Amino acid sequence: MQIVELAIPLPRAEAASFERLLELHERQVARIAYRLLGRSDEAQDATQEVFLRLYRNLGALRSQSDVGAWLYRVTVNVCRDALRRRPPFLDLHRDFASASPTPEHLSEAEQQKRILADAIQQLTHQERECITLHDIEGLPTREVAAIVRCAEVTVRSHLSSGRAHLRDIILRRRP
Amino acid sequence: MTDPELQQLLSQLRDEPAPFPSVSAGVLAHVERYQRRRSRSLWTGLAATAALVFMTLAIRPAWRVEPMPAPRFAAVKPPAFIHNPPSVAATRPVGRPRRVTPRPRQLPFETETLTVKVVTDDPDVVIYWIVEGQGESQ
């Protein structure tokens, strides 16, 4: 009887703190996964996988800031795994082409955003990771370097080449 | 398009939510299943441990090695020691009686002998331990 009383509160506390973390970070993780993968079905699975990994490792993470950095890193890793498993001739632009109305019905700003989102999917995965984490999510280059596990100078190089590619793609697609 | 313009446009993408429903319900359902499984395995482990302890206690008397019985010591009273030196007259040839200057006679010791009989498991082995003393313990 004593064991029952001692064993139940711990998972409850764990679950409560986990629910709070899920609430805090879900949108961000989902957004990054979607930008890195470009497909909502894969991004949804990746987001779920990230939070299940978080739950399993909850005891090892001490502070809230630890959780944030950890989530970014795991999201990038899970998305890399998903990209590796992806069949070679998958239509990467399916989601971006079909999820929203045609560009003619959108405002100019919306059209630009859509073209940009589409252009991000044409970058290399390193460029996409660096652009997503630094330019979209606003993380400093040092943190991005820690997340993608490369040197800060490499991150800057990927950012520079990624932006150049994006400009080219946007200029080509502009009417 | 300049670099700052591009970066501004990119930062606007941050406000766009991912185009799929929240995964929280699915994640929490997974977590609940995981907890249930963990709790079940905990109880199974406890039950198995309890069963093991019970079995150990139940089987234990068969394993127990009977300790050797303590050796029994029996004090055996030795036969009374009679100090009876042969008389001089009986050993000497009959003849002129020789003058014998009597030597100061040595008094016999007040000897006390204790024999301890140690009985072992083996009925063929009996150890006798004879202790001789002069009135004092040695």
Coordinates of C-alpha atoms in Angstrom, one line a residue:
Chain A
M1 CA 0.0 0.0 0.0
Q2 CA 2.8 2.4 0.8
I3 CA 4.4 1.8 -2.6
V4 CA 1.2 2.8 -4.4
E5 CA 1.1 6.1 -2.5
L6 CA 4.7 6.9 -3.3
A7 CA 4.6 5.8 -6.9
I8 CA 1.6 7.7 -8.2
P9 CA 2.5 11.3 -7.6
L10 CA 5.8 11.2 -9.6
P11 CA 4.3 10.3 -13.0
R12 CA 1.5 12.9 -12.4
A13 CA 4.1 15.6 -11.7
E14 CA 6.0 14.5 -14.7
A15 CA 2.9 14.5 -16.9
A16 CA 1.9 18.0 -15.7
S17 CA 5.4 19.5 -16.5
F18 CA 5.4 17.7 -19.8
E19 CA 2.0 19.1 -20.8
R20 CA 3.3 22.5 -20.0
L21 CA 6.4 22.0 -22.2
L22 CA 4.3 20.6 -25.0
E23 CA 2.1 23.7 -24.8
L24 CA 5.1 26.1 -24.8
H25 CA 7.1 24.6 -27.6
E26 CA 4.7 22.7 -29.8
R27 CA 4.1 25.5 -32.4
Q28 CA 7.8 26.3 -32.7
V29 CA 8.9 22.7 -33.1
A30 CA 6.1 22.1 -35.7
R31 CA 7.1 25.2 -37.6
I32 CA 10.7 24.2 -37.8
A33 CA 9.9 20.7 -38.8
Y34 CA 7.6 21.9 -41.5
R35 CA 10.2 24.3 -42.8
L36 CA 12.9 21.6 -42.8
L37 CA 10.8 18.9 -44.3
G38 CA 8.4 20.8 -46.5
R39 CA 5.6 18.2 -46.1
S40 CA 2.9 18.5 -43.4
D41 CA 2.5 14.7 -42.9
E42 CA 6.2 14.2 -42.3
A43 CA 6.4 17.4 -40.2
Q44 CA 3.5 16.2 -38.0
D45 CA 5.2 12.8 -37.5
A46 CA 8.5 14.5 -36.7
T47 CA 6.9 16.9 -34.2
Q48 CA 5.3 13.9 -32.4
E49 CA 8.6 12.0 -32.4
V50 CA 10.4 15.1 -30.9
F51 CA 7.9 15.3 -28.0
L52 CA 8.0 11.6 -27.3
R53 CA 11.8 11.8 -27.1
L54 CA 11.4 14.8 -24.8
Y55 CA 9.1 12.8 -22.5
R56 CA 11.6 9.9 -22.4
N57 CA 14.4 12.3 -21.6
L58 CA 12.5 14.6 -19.2
G59 CA 14.5 13.5 -16.2
A60 CA 17.9 14.4 -17.8
L61 CA 16.9 18.0 -18.6
R62 CA 17.2 20.3 -15.7
S63 CA 16.1 23.8 -16.7
Q64 CA 13.7 25.4 -19.2
S65 CA 16.6 26.8 -21.3
D66 CA 18.1 23.3 -21.5
V67 CA 14.7 22.1 -22.9
G68 CA 14.7 24.8 -25.6
A69 CA 18.1 24.1 -26.9
W70 CA 17.5 20.4 -26.6
L71 CA 14.3 20.6 -28.6
Y72 CA 15.9 22.5 -31.5
R73 CA 18.7 20.0 -31.7
V74 CA 16.4 17.0 -31.6
T75 CA 14.0 18.6 -34.1
V76 CA 16.9 19.0 -36.6
N77 CA 18.1 15.4 -36.0
V78 CA 14.6 13.9 -36.4
C79 CA 14.1 15.9 -39.6
R80 CA 17.5 14.7 -40.9
D81 CA 16.4 11.1 -40.2
A82 CA 13.1 11.7 -42.0
L83 CA 14.9 13.2 -45.0
R84 CA 17.3 10.2 -45.1
R85 CA 14.3 7.8 -45.1
R86 CA 12.5 9.8 -47.8
P87 CA 12.1 8.0 -51.2
P88 CA 14.3 9.6 -53.8
F89 CA 11.7 10.9 -56.3
L90 CA 9.3 12.5 -53.8
D91 CA 7.5 15.6 -54.9
L92 CA 8.9 18.1 -52.4
H93 CA 6.6 21.0 -53.4
R94 CA 3.4 19.1 -53.2
D95 CA 2.4 20.7 -49.9
F96 CA 3.4 24.2 -50.8
A97 CA 1.6 24.0 -54.2
S98 CA -1.7 22.6 -52.9
A99 CA -2.1 23.8 -49.3
S100 CA -3.1 27.3 -50.1
P101 CA -5.0 29.1 -52.9
T102 CA -3.3 29.9 -56.1
P103 CA -1.0 33.0 -56.0
E104 CA -3.3 35.1 -58.2
H105 CA -5.9 35.2 -55.3
L106 CA -3.4 36.3 -52.7
S107 CA -2.1 39.8 -51.8
E108 CA 1.4 40.7 -53.0
A109 CA 2.9 40.1 -49.5
E110 CA 1.2 36.7 -49.3
Q111 CA 2.5 35.8 -52.7
Q112 CA 6.0 36.8 -51.7
K113 CA 5.8 34.7 -48.6
R114 CA 4.6 31.7 -50.5
I115 CA 7.3 32.0 -53.1
L116 CA 9.8 32.3 -50.4
A117 CA 8.5 29.3 -48.5
D118 CA 8.7 27.4 -51.7
A119 CA 12.2 28.6 -52.5
I120 CA 13.4 27.5 -49.1
Q121 CA 12.6 23.9 -50.1
Q122 CA 14.9 24.2 -53.0
L123 CA 18.0 24.9 -50.9
T124 CA 20.4 22.3 -49.7
H125 CA 19.5 20.8 -46.3
Q126 CA 22.4 22.6 -44.6
E127 CA 21.3 26.0 -46.1
R128 CA 17.7 25.2 -45.2
E129 CA 18.6 24.4 -41.6
C130 CA 20.7 27.6 -41.1
I131 CA 18.2 29.9 -42.8
T132 CA 15.3 28.3 -40.8
L133 CA 17.1 28.6 -37.5
H134 CA 18.8 31.9 -37.9
D135 CA 16.7 34.0 -40.4
I136 CA 13.3 32.6 -39.6
E137 CA 13.5 31.6 -35.9
G138 CA 16.0 34.3 -35.0
L139 CA 18.6 32.2 -33.2
P140 CA 22.2 33.6 -33.1
T141 CA 24.8 31.9 -35.3
R142 CA 26.6 30.5 -32.4
E143 CA 23.5 28.7 -31.2
V144 CA 22.7 27.5 -34.7
A145 CA 26.3 26.1 -35.0
A146 CA 25.7 24.2 -31.7
I147 CA 22.4 22.8 -33.0
V148 CA 23.5 21.7 -36.4
R149 CA 26.9 20.6 -35.0
C150 CA 29.3 22.6 -37.2
A151 CA 31.6 25.6 -36.9
E152 CA 30.1 29.1 -36.6
V153 CA 32.0 30.2 -39.8
T154 CA 30.3 27.3 -41.7
V155 CA 26.9 28.5 -40.5
R156 CA 27.7 32.0 -41.8
S157 CA 28.8 30.5 -45.1
H158 CA 25.6 28.4 -45.4
L159 CA 23.6 31.5 -44.6
S160 CA 25.3 33.6 -47.2
S161 CA 25.0 30.9 -50.0
G162 CA 21.4 30.2 -48.9
R163 CA 20.3 33.8 -49.1
A164 CA 22.0 34.1 -52.6
H165 CA 20.0 31.0 -53.7
L166 CA 16.8 32.4 -52.4
R167 CA 17.3 35.7 -54.1
D168 CA 17.9 33.9 -57.4
I169 CA 14.8 31.7 -57.0
I170 CA 12.6 34.7 -56.1
L171 CA 13.9 36.8 -58.9
R172 CA 13.3 34.0 -61.4
R173 CA 9.8 33.4 -60.1
R174 CA 8.7 37.0 -60.0
P175 CA 6.4 38.0 -62.8
Chain B
M1 CA 16.1 42.3 -53.5
T2 CA 18.6 43.3 -50.8
D3 CA 19.8 41.2 -48.0
P4 CA 17.9 43.1 -45.2
E5 CA 14.7 42.9 -47.3
L6 CA 15.1 39.2 -47.7
Q7 CA 15.8 38.7 -44.0
Q8 CA 12.7 40.8 -43.1
L9 CA 10.6 38.7 -45.4
L10 CA 12.1 35.5 -43.9
S11 CA 11.4 36.7 -40.3
Q12 CA 7.7 37.1 -41.3
L13 CA 7.5 33.4 -41.9
R14 CA 8.0 32.9 -38.2
D15 CA 4.4 34.0 -37.6
E16 CA 3.0 31.4 -39.9
P17 CA 1.9 28.3 -38.1
A18 CA 2.5 24.8 -39.4
P19 CA -0.4 23.7 -41.6
F20 CA -1.4 20.7 -39.6
P21 CA -3.4 20.2 -36.5
S22 CA -1.9 20.1 -33.0
V23 CA 0.0 16.9 -32.2
S24 CA -0.5 17.3 -28.4
A25 CA -3.5 15.0 -28.2
G26 CA -1.6 12.2 -30.0
V27 CA 1.6 12.8 -28.0
L28 CA -0.4 12.7 -24.7
A29 CA -2.2 9.5 -25.7
H30 CA 1.2 8.0 -26.4
V31 CA 2.6 9.2 -23.1
E32 CA -0.4 7.8 -21.3
R33 CA 0.1 4.4 -22.9
Y34 CA 3.8 4.6 -22.1
Q35 CA 3.0 5.4 -18.4
R36 CA 0.5 2.5 -18.2
R37 CA 3.0 0.1 -19.7
R38 CA 5.7 1.4 -17.3
S39 CA 3.4 1.0 -14.3
R40 CA 2.4 -2.5 -15.4
S41 CA 6.0 -3.5 -15.8
L42 CA 6.7 -2.0 -12.4
W43 CA 4.0 -4.1 -10.8
T44 CA 5.0 -7.2 -12.7
G45 CA 8.6 -6.7 -11.5
L46 CA 7.4 -6.3 -7.9
A47 CA 5.2 -9.4 -8.1
A48 CA 8.0 -11.4 -9.6
T49 CA 10.4 -10.2 -6.8
A50 CA 7.8 -11.1 -4.2
A51 CA 7.3 -14.5 -5.7
L52 CA 11.0 -15.1 -5.8
V53 CA 11.4 -14.1 -2.2
F54 CA 8.5 -16.3 -1.2
M55 CA 9.9 -19.3 -3.1
T56 CA 13.4 -18.7 -1.6
L57 CA 11.9 -18.8 1.9
A58 CA 9.8 -21.8 1.1
I59 CA 12.7 -23.9 -0.3
R60 CA 15.3 -22.7 2.2
P61 CA 14.9 -25.4 4.9
A62 CA 15.9 -28.0 2.3
W63 CA 19.1 -26.1 1.6
R64 CA 19.9 -25.6 5.2
V65 CA 23.0 -27.6 6.2
E66 CA 22.6 -29.1 9.6
P67 CA 25.3 -27.8 11.8
M68 CA 27.7 -30.3 13.3
P69 CA 26.7 -31.2 16.9
A70 CA 28.9 -29.6 19.4
P71 CA 31.4 -32.0 20.8
R72 CA 30.3 -33.5 24.1
F73 CA 32.9 -33.4 26.8
A74 CA 32.6 -36.1 29.4
A75 CA 34.7 -35.8 32.5
V76 CA 36.0 -39.3 33.3
K77 CA 37.3 -39.8 36.8
P78 CA 40.6 -41.5 36.5
P79 CA 41.4 -44.5 38.7
A80 CA 42.9 -43.4 42.0
F81 CA 46.6 -43.2 41.6
I82 CA 48.3 -45.2 44.3
H83 CA 51.9 -44.3 45.0
N84 CA 53.2 -47.4 46.5
P85 CA 56.9 -47.9 46.2
P86 CA 58.2 -51.4 46.6
S87 CA 59.7 -52.1 50.0
V88 CA 63.4 -52.3 50.3
A89 CA 63.3 -55.6 52.3
A90 CA 61.6 -57.4 49.5
T91 CA 64.2 -56.6 46.9
R92 CA 67.4 -57.0 49.0
P93 CA 69.1 -60.4 49.4
V94 CA 68.9 -61.8 52.8
G95 CA 72.2 -61.3 54.5
R96 CA 73.8 -59.0 56.9
P97 CA 71.7 -56.2 57.1
R98 CA 73.3 -53.3 55.6
R99 CA 73.1 -50.2 57.4
V100 CA 71.2 -47.9 55.4
T101 CA 71.3 -44.3 56.1
P102 CA 67.9 -43.3 55.5
R103 CA 67.7 -40.6 52.9
P104 CA 65.3 -37.9 53.4
R105 CA 62.3 -39.4 51.9
Q106 CA 60.8 -37.5 49.1
L107 CA 57.1 -36.9 49.6
P108 CA 55.0 -38.0 46.8
F109 CA 53.4 -35.2 44.8
E110 CA 49.9 -34.4 45.4
T111 CA 49.1 -35.3 41.8
E112 CA 45.7 -34.9 40.3
T113 CA 45.0 -36.2 36.8
L114 CA 42.0 -35.2 34.7
T115 CA 41.1 -37.1 31.7
V116 CA 38.8 -35.5 29.2
K117 CA 37.0 -37.7 26.7
V118 CA 36.1 -35.9 23.5
V119 CA 33.4 -37.7 21.5
T120 CA 33.3 -36.8 17.8
D121 CA 30.8 -37.6 15.0
D122 CA 32.8 -40.6 14.1
P123 CA 32.0 -43.3 16.6
D124 CA 35.4 -44.9 16.0
V125 CA 37.2 -41.8 17.0
V126 CA 37.3 -40.9 20.6
I127 CA 39.8 -38.4 21.8
Y128 CA 41.1 -38.7 25.4
W129 CA 42.9 -35.7 26.7
I130 CA 44.8 -36.4 29.9
V131 CA 45.8 -33.4 32.0
E132 CA 48.2 -34.0 34.8
G133 CA 48.7 -31.4 37.4
Q134 CA 50.4 -30.8 40.8
G135 CA 47.5 -29.4 42.5
E136 CA 47.5 -26.4 40.3
S137 CA 46.0 -25.9 36.9
Q138 CA 48.4 -26.0 34.0

